mmCIF file of C-alpha atoms in Angstrom:
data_model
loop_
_atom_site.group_PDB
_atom_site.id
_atom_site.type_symbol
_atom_site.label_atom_id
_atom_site.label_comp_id
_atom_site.label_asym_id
_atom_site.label_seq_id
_atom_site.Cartn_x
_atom_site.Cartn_y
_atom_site.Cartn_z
ATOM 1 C CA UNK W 1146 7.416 14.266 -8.127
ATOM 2 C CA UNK W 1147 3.939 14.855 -6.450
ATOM 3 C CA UNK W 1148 2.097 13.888 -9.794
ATOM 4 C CA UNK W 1149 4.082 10.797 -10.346
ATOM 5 C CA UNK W 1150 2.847 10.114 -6.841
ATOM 6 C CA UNK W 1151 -0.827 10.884 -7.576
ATOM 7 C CA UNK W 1152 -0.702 8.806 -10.989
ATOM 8 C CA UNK W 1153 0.640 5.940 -9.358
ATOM 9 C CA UNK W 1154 -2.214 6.538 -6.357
ATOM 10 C CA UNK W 1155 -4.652 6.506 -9.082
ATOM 11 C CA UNK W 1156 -3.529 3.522 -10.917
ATOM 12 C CA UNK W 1157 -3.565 1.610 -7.852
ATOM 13 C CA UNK W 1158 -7.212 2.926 -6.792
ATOM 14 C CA UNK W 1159 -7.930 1.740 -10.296
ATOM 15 C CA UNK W 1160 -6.547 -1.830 -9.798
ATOM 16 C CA UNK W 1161 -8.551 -1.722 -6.046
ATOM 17 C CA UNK W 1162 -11.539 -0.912 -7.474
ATOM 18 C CA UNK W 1163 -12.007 -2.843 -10.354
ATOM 19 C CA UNK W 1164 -9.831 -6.482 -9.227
ATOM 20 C CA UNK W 1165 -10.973 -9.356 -9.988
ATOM 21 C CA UNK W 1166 -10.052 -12.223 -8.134
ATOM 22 C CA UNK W 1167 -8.025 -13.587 -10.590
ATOM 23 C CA UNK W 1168 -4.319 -13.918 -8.522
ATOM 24 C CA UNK W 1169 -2.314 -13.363 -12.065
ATOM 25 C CA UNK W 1170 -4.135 -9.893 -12.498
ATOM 26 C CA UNK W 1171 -3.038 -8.989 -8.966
ATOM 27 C CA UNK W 1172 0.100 -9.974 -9.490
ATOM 28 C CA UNK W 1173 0.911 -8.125 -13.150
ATOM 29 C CA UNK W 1174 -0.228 -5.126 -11.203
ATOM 30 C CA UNK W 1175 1.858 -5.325 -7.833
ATOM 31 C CA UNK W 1176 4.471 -5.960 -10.483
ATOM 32 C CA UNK W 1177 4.011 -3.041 -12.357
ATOM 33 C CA UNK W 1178 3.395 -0.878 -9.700
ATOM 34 C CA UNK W 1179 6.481 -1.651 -7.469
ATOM 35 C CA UNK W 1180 8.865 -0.928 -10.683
ATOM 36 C CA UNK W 1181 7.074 2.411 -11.244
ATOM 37 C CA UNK W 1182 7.409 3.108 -7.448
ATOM 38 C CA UNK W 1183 11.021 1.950 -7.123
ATOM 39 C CA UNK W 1184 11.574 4.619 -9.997
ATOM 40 C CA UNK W 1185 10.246 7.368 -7.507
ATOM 41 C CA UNK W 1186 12.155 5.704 -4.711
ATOM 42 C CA UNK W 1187 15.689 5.788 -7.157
ATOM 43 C CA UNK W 1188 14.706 9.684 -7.645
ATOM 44 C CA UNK W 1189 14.004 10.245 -4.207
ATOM 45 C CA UNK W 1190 17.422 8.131 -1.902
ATOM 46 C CA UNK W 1191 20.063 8.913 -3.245
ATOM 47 C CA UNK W 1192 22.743 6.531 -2.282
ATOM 48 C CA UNK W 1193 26.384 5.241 -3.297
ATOM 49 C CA UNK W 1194 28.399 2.242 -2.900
ATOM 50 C CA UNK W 1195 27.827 -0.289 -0.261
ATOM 51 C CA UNK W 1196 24.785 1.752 1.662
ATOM 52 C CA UNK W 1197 23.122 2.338 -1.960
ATOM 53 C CA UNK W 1198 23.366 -2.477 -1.837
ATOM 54 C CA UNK W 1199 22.168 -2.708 1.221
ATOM 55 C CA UNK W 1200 19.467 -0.145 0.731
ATOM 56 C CA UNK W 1201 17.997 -1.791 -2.562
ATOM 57 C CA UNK W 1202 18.470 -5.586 -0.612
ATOM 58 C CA UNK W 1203 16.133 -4.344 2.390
ATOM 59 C CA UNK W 1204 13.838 -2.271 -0.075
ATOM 60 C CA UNK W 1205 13.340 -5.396 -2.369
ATOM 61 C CA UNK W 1206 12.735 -7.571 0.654
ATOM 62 C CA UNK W 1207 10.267 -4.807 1.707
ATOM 63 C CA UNK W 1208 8.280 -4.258 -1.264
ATOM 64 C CA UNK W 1209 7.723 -8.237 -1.589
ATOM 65 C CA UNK W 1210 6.378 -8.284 1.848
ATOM 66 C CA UNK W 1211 4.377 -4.704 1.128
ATOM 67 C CA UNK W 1212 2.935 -6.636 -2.115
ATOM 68 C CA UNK W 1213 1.082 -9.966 0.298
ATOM 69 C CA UNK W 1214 -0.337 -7.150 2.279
ATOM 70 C CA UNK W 1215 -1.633 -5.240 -0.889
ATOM 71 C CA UNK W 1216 -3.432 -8.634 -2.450
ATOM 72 C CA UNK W 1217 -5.123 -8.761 1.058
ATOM 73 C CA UNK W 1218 -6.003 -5.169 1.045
ATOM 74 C CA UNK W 1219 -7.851 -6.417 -2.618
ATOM 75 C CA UNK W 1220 -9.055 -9.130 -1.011
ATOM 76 C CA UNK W 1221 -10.778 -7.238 1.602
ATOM 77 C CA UNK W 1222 -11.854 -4.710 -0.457
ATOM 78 C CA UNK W 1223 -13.568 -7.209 -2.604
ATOM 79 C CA UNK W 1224 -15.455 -8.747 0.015
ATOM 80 C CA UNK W 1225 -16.891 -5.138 1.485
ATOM 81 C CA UNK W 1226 -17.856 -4.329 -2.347
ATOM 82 C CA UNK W 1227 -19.377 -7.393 -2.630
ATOM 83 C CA UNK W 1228 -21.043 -7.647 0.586
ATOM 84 C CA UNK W 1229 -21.863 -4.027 1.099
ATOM 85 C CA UNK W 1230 -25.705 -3.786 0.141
ATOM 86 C CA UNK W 1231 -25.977 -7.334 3.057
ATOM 87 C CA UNK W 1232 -23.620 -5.720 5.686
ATOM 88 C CA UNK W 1233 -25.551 -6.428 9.038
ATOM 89 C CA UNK W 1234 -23.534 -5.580 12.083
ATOM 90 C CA UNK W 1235 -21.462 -8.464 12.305
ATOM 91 C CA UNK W 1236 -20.079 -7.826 8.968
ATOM 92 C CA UNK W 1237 -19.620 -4.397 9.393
ATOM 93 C CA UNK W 1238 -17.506 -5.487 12.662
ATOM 94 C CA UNK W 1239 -15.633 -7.791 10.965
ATOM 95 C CA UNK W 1240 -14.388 -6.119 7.914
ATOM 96 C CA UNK W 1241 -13.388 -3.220 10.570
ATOM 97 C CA UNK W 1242 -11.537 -5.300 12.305
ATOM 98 C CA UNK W 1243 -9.855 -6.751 9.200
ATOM 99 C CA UNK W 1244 -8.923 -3.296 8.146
ATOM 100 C CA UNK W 1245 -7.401 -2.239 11.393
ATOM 101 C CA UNK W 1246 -5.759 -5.189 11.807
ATOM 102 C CA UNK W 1247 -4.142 -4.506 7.943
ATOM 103 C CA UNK W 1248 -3.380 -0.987 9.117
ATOM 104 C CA UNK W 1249 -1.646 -1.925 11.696
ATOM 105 C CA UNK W 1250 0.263 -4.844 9.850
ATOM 106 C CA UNK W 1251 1.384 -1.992 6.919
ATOM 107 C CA UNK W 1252 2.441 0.467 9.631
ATOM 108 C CA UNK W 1253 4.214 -2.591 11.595
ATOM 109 C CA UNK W 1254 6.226 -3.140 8.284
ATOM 110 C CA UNK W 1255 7.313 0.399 7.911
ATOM 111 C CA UNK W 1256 8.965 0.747 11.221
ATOM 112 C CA UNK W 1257 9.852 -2.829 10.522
ATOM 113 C CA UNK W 1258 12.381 -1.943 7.409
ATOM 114 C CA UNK W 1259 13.168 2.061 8.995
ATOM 115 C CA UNK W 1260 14.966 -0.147 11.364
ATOM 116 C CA UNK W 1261 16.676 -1.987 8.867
ATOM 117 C CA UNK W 1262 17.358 0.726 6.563
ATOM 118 C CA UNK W 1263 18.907 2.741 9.376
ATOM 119 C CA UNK W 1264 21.122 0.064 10.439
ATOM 120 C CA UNK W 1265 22.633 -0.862 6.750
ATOM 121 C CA UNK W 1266 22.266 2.250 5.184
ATOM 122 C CA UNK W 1267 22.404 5.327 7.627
ATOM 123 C CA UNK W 1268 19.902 7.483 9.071
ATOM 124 C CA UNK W 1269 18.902 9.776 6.606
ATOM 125 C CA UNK W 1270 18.074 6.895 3.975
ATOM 126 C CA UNK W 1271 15.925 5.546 6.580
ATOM 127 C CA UNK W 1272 14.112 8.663 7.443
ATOM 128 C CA UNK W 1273 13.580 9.594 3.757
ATOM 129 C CA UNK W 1274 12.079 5.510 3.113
ATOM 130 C CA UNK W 1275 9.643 6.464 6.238
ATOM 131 C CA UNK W 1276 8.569 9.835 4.696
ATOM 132 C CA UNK W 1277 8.330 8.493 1.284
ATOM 133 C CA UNK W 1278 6.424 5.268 2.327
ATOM 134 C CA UNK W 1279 4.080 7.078 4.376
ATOM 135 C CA UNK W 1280 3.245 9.469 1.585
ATOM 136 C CA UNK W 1281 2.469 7.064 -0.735
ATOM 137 C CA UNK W 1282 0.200 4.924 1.696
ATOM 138 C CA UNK W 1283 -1.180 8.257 3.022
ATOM 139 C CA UNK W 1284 -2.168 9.370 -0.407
ATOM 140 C CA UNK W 1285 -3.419 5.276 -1.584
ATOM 141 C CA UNK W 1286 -5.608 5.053 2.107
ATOM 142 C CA UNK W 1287 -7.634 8.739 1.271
ATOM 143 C CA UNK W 1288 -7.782 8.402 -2.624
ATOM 144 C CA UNK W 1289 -9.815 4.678 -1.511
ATOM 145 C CA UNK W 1290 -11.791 5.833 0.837
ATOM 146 C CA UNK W 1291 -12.776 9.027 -1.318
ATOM 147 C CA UNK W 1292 -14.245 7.120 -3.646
ATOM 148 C CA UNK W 1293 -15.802 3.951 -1.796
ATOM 149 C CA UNK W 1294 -19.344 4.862 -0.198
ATOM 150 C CA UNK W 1295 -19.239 5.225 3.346
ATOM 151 C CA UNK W 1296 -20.786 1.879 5.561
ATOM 152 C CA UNK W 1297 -24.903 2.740 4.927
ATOM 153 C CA UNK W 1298 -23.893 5.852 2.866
ATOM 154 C CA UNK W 1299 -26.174 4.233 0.217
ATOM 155 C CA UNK W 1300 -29.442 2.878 2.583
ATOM 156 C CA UNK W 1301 -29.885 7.213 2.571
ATOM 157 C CA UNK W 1302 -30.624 6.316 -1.487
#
């Protein structure tokens, strides 16, 4: 299961890295991605009957929300690409900012649907969604910032 994980990492890095800012590209790729990740999810919960519905409802309802944060986290990772050889220190503040702020947002969500989870589909279900989730964003947050060069790594060029 761990090198599913680290293909999927890598062909989201992939999409991060080399967007464009067309919106339909984005979107094919959040497409793609969130059926190849609901695939690991199905592997991963196992559920039956009516917690197995209410599981999938919140997870859907989840991944739509996860995707608007992912096209800003493309967005934003445009604009420090493209701005990185002009970053004075009001840009470097404000991209900061704009990344903590989308940290916090994606971790927000998390809890958000654990909570959710929990209540329509037990405990367990819930606690393996956090685990999994975190994983993957884990994994997608160091496999970025592996290969993006540091704020003035390159001025030392």
């Amino acid at each position: 299961m761990k090198k599913l994980l680290l293909i999927i990492t890598f062909e989201m890095l992939g999409c991060f890295v080399f967007a464009q800012s067309n919106k339909e590209e984005v979107d094919l790729f959040q497409s793609v991605f969130g059926m190849e990740k609901k695939a690991v999810v199905a592997e991963f919960i196992k559920l039956e009957g009516p917690q197995k519905d209410a599981f999938w409802a919140a997870y859907d309802s989840y991944e739509a929300e996860r995707k608007a944060l992912g096209q800003k986290r493309i967005a934003l990772l445009n604009k420090y690409a493209n701005s990185y050889g002009t970053l004075d220190d009001a840009g470097t503040d404000e991209i900061v900012k704009e990344t903590i702020a989308l940290q916090t947002q994606t971790d927000k969500l998390i809890v958000d649907y654990y909570k959710k989870i929990k209540k329509g589909s037990g405990v367990k279900a819930a606690a393996q969604f956090y685990q999994l989730e975190g994983y993957i964003l884990s994994k997608i947050r160091a496999t970025i910032m592996e290969n993006i060069p540091l704020i003035g790594e390159m001025d030392k060029k």
